[in-house]
mmCIF file of C-alpha atoms and ligand atoms in Angstrom:
data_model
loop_
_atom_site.group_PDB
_atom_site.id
_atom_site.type_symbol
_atom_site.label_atom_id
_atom_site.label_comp_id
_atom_site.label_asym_id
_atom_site.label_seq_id
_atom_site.Cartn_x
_atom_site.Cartn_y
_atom_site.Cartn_z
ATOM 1 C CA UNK D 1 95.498 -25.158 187.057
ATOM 2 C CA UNK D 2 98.937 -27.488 187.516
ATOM 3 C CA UNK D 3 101.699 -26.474 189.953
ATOM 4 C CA UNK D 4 104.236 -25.418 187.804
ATOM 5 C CA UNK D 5 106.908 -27.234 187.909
ATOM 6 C CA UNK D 6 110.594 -25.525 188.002
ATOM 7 C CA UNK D 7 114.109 -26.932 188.074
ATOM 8 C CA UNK D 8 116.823 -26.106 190.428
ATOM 9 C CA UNK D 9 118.391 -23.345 188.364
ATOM 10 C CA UNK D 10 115.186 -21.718 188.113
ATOM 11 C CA UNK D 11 114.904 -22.135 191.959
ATOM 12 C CA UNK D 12 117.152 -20.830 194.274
ATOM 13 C CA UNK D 13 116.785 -21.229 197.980
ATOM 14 C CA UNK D 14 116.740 -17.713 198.796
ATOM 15 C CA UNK D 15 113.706 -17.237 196.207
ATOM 16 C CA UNK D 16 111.926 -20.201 198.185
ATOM 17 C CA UNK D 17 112.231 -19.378 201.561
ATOM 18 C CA UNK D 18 111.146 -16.962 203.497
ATOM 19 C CA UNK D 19 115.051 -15.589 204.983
ATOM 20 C CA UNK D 20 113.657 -15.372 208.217
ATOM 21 C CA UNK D 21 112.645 -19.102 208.501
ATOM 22 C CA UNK D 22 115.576 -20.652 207.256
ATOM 23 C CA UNK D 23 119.164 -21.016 207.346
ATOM 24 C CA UNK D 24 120.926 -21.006 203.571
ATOM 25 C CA UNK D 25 122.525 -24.370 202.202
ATOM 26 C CA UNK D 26 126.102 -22.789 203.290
ATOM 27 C CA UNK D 27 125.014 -22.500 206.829
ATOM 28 C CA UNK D 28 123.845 -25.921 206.788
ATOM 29 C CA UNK D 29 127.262 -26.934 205.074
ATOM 30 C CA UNK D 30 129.147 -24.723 207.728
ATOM 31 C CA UNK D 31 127.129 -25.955 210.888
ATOM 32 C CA UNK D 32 127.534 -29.462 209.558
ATOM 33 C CA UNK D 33 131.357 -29.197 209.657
ATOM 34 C CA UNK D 34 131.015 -27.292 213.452
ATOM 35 C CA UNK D 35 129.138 -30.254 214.639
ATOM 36 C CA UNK D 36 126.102 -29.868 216.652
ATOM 37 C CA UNK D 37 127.254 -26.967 218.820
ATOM 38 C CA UNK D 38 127.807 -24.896 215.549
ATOM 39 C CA UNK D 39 124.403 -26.040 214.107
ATOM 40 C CA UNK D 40 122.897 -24.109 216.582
ATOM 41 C CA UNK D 41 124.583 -21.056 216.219
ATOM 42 C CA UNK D 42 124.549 -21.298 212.595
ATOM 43 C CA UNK D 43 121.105 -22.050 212.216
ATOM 44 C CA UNK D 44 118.605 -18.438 212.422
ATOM 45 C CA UNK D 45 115.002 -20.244 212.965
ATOM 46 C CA UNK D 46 112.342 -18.324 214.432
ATOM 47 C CA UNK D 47 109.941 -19.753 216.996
ATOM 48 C CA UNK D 48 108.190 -21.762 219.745
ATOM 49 C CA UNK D 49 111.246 -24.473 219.487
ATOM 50 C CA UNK D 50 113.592 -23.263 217.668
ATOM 51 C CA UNK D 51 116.485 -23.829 220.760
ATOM 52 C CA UNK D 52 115.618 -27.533 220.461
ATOM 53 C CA UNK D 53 115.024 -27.686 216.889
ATOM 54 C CA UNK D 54 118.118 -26.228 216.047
ATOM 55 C CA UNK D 55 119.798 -28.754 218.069
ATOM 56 C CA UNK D 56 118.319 -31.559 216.035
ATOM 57 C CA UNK D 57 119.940 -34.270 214.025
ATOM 58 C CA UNK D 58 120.653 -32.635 210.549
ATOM 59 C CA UNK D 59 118.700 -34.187 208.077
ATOM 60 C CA UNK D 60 120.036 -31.283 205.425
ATOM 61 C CA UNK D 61 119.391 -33.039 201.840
ATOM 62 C CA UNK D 62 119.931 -32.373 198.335
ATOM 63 C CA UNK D 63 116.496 -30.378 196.705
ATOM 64 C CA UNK D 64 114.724 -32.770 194.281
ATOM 65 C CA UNK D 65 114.215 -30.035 191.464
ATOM 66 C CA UNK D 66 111.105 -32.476 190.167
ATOM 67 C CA UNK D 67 109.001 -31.212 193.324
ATOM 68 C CA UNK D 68 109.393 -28.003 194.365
ATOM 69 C CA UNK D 69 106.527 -25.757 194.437
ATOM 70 C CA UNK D 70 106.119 -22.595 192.291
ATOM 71 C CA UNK D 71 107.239 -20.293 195.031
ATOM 72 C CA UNK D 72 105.781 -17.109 193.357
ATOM 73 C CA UNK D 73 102.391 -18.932 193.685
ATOM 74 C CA UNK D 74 103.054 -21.544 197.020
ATOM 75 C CA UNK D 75 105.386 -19.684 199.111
ATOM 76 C CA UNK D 76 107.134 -21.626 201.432
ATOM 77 C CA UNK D 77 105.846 -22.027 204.988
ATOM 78 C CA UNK D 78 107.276 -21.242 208.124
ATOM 79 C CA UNK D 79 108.947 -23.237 210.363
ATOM 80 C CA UNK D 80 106.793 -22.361 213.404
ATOM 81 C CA UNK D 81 103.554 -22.290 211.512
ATOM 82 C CA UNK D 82 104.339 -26.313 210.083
ATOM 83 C CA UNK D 83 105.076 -27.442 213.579
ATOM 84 C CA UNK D 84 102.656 -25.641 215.586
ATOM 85 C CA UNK D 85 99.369 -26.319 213.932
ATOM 86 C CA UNK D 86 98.795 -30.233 213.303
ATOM 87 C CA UNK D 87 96.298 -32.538 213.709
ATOM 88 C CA UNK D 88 97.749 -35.640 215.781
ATOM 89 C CA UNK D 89 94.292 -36.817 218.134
ATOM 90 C CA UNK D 90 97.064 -39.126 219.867
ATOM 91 C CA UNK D 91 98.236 -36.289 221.630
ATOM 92 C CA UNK D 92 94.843 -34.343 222.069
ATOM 93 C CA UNK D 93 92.111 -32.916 219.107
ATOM 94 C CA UNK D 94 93.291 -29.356 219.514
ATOM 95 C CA UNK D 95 95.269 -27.946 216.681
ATOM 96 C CA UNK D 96 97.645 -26.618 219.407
ATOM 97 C CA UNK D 97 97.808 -30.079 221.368
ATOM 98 C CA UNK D 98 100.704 -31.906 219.849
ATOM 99 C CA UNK D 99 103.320 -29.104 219.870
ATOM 100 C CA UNK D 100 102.692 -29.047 223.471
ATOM 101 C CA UNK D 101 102.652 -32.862 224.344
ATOM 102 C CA UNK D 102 104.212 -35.017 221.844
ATOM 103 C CA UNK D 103 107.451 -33.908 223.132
ATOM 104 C CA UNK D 104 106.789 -37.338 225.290
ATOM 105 C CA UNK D 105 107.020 -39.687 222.787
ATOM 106 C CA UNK D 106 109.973 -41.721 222.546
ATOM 107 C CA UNK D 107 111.056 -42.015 218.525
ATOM 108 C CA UNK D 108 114.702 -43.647 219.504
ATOM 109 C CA UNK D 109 114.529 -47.321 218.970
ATOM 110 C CA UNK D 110 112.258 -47.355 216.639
ATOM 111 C CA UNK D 111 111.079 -50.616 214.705
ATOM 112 C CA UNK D 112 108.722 -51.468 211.994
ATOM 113 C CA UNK D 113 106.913 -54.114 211.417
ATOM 114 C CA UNK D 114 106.580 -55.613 208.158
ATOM 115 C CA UNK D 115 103.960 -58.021 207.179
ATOM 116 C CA UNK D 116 100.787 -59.761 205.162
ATOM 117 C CA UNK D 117 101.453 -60.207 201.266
ATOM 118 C CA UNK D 118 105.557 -59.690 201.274
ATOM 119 C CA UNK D 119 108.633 -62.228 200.781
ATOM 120 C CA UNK D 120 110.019 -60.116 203.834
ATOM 121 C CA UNK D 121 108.208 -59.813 206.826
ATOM 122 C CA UNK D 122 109.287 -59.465 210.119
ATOM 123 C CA UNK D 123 110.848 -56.318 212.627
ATOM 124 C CA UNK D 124 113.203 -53.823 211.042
ATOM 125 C CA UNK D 125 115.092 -50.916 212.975
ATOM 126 C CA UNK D 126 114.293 -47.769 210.851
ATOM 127 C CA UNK D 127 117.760 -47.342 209.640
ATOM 128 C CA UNK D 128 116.743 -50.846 207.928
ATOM 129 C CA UNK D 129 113.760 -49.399 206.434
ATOM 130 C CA UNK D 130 114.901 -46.575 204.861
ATOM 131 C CA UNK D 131 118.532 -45.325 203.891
ATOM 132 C CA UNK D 132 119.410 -42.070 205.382
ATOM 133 C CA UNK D 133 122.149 -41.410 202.585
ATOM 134 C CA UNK D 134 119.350 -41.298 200.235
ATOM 135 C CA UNK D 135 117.369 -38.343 201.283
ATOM 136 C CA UNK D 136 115.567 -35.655 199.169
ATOM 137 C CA UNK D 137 114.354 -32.643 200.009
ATOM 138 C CA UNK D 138 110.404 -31.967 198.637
ATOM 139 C CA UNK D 139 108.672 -28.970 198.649
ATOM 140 C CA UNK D 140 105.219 -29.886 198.266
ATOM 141 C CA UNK D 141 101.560 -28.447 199.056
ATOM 142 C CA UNK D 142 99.816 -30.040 201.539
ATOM 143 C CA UNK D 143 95.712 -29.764 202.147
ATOM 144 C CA UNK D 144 93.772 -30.969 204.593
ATOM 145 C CA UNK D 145 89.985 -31.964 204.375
ATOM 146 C CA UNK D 146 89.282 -28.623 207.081
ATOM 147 C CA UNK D 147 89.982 -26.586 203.996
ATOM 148 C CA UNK D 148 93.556 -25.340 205.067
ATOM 149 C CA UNK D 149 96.830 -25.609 203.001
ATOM 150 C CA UNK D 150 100.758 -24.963 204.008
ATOM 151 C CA UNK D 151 103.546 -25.532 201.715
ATOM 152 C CA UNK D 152 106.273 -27.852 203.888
ATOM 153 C CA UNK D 153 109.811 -28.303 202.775
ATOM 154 C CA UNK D 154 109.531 -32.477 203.893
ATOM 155 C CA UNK D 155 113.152 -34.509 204.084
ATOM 156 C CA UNK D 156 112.534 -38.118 202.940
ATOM 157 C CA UNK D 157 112.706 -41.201 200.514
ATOM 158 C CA UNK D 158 109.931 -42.040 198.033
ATOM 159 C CA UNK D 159 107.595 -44.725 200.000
ATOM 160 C CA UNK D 160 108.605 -47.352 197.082
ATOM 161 C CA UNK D 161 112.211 -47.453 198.229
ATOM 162 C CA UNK D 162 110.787 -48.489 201.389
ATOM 163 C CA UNK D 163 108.370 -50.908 199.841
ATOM 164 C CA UNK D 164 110.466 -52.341 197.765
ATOM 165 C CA UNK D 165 112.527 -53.492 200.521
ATOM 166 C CA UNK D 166 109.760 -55.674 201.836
ATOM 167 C CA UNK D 167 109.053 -57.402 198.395
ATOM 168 C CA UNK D 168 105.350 -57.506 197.867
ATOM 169 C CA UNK D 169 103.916 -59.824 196.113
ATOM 170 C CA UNK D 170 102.122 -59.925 192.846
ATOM 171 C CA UNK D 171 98.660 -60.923 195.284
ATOM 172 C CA UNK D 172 99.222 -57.779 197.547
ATOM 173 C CA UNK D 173 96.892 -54.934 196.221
ATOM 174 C CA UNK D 174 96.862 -52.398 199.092
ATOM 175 C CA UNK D 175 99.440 -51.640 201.604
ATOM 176 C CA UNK D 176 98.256 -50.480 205.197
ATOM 177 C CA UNK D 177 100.311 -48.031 207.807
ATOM 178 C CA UNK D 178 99.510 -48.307 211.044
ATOM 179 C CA UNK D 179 100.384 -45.290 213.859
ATOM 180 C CA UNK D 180 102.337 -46.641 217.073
ATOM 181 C CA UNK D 181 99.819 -47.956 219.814
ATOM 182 C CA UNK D 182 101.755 -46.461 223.362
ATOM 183 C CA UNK D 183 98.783 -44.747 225.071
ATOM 184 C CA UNK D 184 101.559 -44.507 228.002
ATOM 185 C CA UNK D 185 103.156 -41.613 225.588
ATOM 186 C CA UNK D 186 99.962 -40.578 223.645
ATOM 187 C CA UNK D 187 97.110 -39.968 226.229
ATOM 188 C CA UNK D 188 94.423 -38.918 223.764
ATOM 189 C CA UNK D 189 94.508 -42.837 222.925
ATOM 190 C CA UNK D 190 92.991 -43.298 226.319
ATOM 191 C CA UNK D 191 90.415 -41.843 225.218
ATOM 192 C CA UNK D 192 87.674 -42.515 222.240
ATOM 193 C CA UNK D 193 88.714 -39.889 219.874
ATOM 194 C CA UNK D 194 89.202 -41.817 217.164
ATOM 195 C CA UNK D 195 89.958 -45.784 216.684
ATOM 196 C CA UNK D 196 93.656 -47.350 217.634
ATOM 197 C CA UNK D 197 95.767 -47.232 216.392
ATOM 198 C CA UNK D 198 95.703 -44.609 213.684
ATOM 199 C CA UNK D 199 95.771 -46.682 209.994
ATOM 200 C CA UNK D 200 95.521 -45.628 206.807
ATOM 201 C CA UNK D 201 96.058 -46.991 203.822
ATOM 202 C CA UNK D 202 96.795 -46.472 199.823
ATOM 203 C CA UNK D 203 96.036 -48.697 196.310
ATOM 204 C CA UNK D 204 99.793 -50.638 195.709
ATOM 205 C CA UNK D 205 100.459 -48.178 192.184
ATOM 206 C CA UNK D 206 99.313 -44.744 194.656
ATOM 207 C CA UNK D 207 101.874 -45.964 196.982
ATOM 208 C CA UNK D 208 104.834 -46.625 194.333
ATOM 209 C CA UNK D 209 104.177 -43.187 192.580
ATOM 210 C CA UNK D 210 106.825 -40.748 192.768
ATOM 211 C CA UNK D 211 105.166 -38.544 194.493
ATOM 212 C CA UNK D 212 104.328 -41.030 197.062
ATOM 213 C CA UNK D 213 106.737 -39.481 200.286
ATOM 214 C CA UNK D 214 108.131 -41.271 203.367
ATOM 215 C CA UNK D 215 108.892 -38.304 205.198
ATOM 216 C CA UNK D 216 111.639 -38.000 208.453
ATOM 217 C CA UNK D 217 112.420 -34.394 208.376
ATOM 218 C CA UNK D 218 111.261 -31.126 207.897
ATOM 219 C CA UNK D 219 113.770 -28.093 207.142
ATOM 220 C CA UNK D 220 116.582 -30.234 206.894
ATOM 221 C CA UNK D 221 116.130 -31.116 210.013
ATOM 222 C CA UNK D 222 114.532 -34.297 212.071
ATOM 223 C CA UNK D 223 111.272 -34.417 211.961
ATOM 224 C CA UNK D 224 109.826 -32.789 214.876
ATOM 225 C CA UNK D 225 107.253 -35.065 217.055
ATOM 226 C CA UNK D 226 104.133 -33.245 216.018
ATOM 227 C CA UNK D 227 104.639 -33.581 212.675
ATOM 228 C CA UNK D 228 104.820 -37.377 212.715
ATOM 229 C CA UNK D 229 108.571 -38.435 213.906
ATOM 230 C CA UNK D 230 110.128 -40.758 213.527
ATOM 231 C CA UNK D 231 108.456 -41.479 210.000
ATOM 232 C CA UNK D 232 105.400 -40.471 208.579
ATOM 233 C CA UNK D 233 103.967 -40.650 205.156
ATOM 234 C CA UNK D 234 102.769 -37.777 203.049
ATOM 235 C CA UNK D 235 100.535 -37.754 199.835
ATOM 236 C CA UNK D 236 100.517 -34.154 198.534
ATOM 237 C CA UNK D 237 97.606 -34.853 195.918
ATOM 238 C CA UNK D 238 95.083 -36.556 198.776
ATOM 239 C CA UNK D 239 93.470 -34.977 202.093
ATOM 240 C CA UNK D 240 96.003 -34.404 204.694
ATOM 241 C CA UNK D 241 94.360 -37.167 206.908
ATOM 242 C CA UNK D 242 95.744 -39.751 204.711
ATOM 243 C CA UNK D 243 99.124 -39.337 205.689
ATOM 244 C CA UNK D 244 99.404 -41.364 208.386
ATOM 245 C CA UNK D 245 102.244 -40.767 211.719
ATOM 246 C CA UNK D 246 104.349 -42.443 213.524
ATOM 247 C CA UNK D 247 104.765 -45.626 211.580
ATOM 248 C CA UNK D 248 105.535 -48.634 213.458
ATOM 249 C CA UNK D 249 103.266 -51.238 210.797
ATOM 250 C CA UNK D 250 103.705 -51.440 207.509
ATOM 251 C CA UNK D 251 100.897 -54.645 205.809
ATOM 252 C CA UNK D 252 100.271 -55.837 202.384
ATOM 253 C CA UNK D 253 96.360 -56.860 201.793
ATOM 254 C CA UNK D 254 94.437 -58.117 199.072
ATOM 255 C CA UNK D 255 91.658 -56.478 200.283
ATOM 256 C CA UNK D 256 90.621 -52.453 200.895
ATOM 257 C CA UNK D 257 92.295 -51.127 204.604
ATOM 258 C CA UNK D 258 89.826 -50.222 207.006
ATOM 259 C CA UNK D 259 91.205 -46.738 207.408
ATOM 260 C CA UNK D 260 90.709 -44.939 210.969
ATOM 261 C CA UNK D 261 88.637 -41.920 209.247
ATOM 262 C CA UNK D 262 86.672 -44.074 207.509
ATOM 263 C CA UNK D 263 85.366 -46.115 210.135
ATOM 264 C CA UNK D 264 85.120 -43.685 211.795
ATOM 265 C CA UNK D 265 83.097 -41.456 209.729
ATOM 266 C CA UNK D 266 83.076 -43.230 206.128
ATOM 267 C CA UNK D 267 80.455 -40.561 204.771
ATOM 268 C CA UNK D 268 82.847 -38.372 205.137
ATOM 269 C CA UNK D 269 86.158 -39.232 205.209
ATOM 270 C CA UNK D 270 86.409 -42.190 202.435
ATOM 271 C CA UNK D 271 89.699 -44.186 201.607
ATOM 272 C CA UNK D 272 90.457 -42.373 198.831
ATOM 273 C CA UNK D 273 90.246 -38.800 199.352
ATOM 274 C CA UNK D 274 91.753 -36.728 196.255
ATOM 275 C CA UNK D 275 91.351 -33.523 196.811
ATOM 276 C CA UNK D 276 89.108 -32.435 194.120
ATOM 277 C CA UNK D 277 87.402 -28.760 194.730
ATOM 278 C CA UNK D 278 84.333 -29.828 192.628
ATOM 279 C CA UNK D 279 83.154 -32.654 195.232
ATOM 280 C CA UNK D 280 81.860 -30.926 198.223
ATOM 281 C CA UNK D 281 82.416 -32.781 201.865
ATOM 282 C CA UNK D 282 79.051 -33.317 202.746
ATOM 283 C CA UNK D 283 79.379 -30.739 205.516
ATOM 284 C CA UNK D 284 81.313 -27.915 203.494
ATOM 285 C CA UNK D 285 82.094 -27.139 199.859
ATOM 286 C CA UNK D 286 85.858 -27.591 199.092
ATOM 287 C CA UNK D 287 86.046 -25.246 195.987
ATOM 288 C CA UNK D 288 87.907 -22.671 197.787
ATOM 289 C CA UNK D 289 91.062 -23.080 200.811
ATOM 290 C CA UNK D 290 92.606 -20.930 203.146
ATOM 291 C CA UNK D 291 96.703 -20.746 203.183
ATOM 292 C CA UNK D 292 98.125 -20.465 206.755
ATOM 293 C CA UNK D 293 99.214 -18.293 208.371
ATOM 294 C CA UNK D 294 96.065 -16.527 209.714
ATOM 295 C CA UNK D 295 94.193 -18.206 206.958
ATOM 296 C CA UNK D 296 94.273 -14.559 205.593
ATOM 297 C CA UNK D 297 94.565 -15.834 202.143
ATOM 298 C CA UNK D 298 91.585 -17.772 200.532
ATOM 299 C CA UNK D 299 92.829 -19.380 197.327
ATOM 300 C CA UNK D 300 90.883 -21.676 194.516
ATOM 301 C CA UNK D 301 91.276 -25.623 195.506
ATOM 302 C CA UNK D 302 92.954 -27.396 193.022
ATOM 303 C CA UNK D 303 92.553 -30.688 191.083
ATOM 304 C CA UNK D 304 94.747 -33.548 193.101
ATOM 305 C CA UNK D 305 95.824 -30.483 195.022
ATOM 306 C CA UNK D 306 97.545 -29.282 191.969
ATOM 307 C CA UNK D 307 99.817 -32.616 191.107
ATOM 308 C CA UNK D 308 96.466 -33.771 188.607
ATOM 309 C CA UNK D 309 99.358 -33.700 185.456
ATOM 310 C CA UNK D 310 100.881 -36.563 187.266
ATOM 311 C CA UNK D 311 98.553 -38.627 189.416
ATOM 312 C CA UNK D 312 95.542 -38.514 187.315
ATOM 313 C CA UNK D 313 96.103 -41.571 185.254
ATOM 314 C CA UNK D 314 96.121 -43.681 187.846
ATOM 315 C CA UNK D 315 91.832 -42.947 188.297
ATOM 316 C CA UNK D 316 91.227 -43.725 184.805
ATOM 317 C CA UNK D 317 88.061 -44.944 183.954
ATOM 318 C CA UNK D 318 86.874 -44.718 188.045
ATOM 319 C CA UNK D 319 83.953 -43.008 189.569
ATOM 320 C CA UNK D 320 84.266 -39.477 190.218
ATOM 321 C CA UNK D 321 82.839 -39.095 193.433
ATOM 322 C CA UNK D 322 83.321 -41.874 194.888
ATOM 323 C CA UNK D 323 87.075 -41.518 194.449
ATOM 324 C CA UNK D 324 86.838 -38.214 195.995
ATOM 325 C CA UNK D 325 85.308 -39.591 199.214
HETATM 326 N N1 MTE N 3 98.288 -39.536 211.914
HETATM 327 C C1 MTE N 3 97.995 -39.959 213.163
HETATM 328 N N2 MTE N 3 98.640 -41.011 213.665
HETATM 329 N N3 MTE N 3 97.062 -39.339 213.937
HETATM 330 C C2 MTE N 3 96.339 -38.262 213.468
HETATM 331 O O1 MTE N 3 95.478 -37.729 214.185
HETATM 332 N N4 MTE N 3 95.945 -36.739 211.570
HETATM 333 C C3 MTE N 3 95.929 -36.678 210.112
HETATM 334 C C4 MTE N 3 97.316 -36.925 209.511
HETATM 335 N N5 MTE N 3 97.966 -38.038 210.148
HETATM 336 C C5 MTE N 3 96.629 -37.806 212.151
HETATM 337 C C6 MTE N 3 97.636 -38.472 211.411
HETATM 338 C C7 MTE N 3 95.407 -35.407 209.621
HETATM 339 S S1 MTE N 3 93.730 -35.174 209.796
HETATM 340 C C8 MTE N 3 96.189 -34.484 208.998
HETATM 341 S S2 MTE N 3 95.506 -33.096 208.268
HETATM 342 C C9 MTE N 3 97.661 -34.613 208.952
HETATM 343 O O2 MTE N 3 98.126 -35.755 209.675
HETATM 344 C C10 MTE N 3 98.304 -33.385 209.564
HETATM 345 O O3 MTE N 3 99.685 -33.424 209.399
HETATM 346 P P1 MTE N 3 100.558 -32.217 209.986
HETATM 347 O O4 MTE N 3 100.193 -32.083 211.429
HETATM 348 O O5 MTE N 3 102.006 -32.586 209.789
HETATM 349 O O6 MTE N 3 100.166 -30.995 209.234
#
């Protein structure tokens, strides 16, 4: 089964999200024209941050009708349950960790670093990276390899706008993202969890696909810490560990990444990871997920986590499982 695809007129706002969980596009219009004082009255969030979320920069941006989730079959998520649930080992391994710590991380400078196979290397403030008057609003699925799902309105630019801006060349066949390295900020890198700094890593063509997301806001808002501020990628047809946090590296190599999961565990957690519910993990099958909240609902796994109409092509011809690991 395909996500079904809808456009905007078939998709209103209301029909998408949950009223409780967020504010309608007038509000946003309204609060925009208050300034930041009005935001927060106008916005009507629920939970654990809304005071300071609804203080944050507005990142409000126009719906891209060519990826918005069925909502009669992926209801949105909440607010609350997208920002309070993450995986983030730099600020501890607990799913509850990084809502409660990475509220110390500094995302203001921020610079990347550009480098390996590119005409343009060198140190670029984000606003350099990636143009803020271009931002789309996505609502996409989003699976990780524990066998949960949400569905997460992102705010971003397609990663190839961002690429492009570095100029790869012809050579480059990979492109890395490394995770800022501050263990001053993010404690659990004092500690052996995983590798540092996080990197992860994608084939050029998986990076330049449309679906390919550089995400810096969530609910038309900025991205909140936990979820990966200032800029984080997302890859809605691969394992959530893929998309990678807190970019501060962005390289171009001939040569496959060494990706933190898979040297960490590369059994497990291989550099390709499409979620496909036929190839069990070695430790658990992944035929069936469970939607938060409450992982109540168990739901059938789908094929490139539903977006198989459009990635699909790019596998042709490759091995099965080892694509899937
Ligand atoms: N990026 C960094 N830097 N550190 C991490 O621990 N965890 C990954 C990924 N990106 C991780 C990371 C995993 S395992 C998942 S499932 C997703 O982030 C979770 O993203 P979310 O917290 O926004 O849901």
């Amino acid at each position: 089964m395909i996500l079904k695809i809808k456009t905007s007129a078939d998709v209103p706002s209301s029909e998408i999200t949950p009223e409780s969980a967020y504010y309608s596009r007038r509000d946003i219009m309204k609060a925009a024209a208050m300034g930041t004082a009005g935001l927060a009255a106008a916005a009507t969030l629920g939970g654990i941050d809304t005071p300071l979320f609804a203080q944050a920069k507005n990142y409000a941006a126009p719906r891209n009708p060519k990826f918005v989730a069925d909502p009669t079959v992926d209801p949105l998520n909440k607010l609350e349950e997208i920002n309070s649930y993450n995986n983030f080992y730099e600020f501890g391994t607990g799913k509850g960790d990084p809502v409660q710590y990475a509220n110390k991380l500094t995302t203001s400078p921020w610079t990347v670093e550009v480098d390996g196979a590119c005409n343009k290397p060198g140190k670029y403030d984000i606003e350099k990276m990636i143009d803020f008057t271009q931002l789309e609003e996505r609502v996409v699925r989003h699976r990780c390899v524990e066998r949960w799902s949400m569905v997460i309105p992102w705010v971003g630019v397609p990663i190839k706008h961002v690429i492009d801006k570095c100029e790869p060349q012809a050579k480059a066949k990979y492109v890395e993202f490394h995770t800022l390295l501050r263990p001053s900020e993010m404690f659990g890198q004092k500690t052996g969890s995983l590798q540092w700094p996080y990197v992860e890593g994608l084939r050029m063509d998986e990076a330049m696909h449309p679906l390919a997301f550089m995400v810096v806001g969530l609910y038309g808002k900025v991205l909140p810490n936990q979820n990966g501020a200032p800029m984080r990628i997302h890859i809605p047809w691969k394992y959530g560990f893929k998309s990678g946090k807190s970019i501060v590296r962005i390289r171009f190599t001939e040569t496959m990444p060494k990706t933190t999961w898979a040297v960490q565990n590369g059994n497990e957690y291989g550099f390709w990871a499409n979620v496909n519910p036929e190839v069990d993990h070695p430790r658990w099958s992944q035929a069936r997920e469970r939607r938060l909240p409450g992982f109540a609902t168990s739901r059938p796994t789908l094929l490139f986590n539903g977006y198989a109409d459009q990635v699909q092509s790019l596998y042709a011809g490759m091995d099965k499982k080892v694509l899937f690991y």
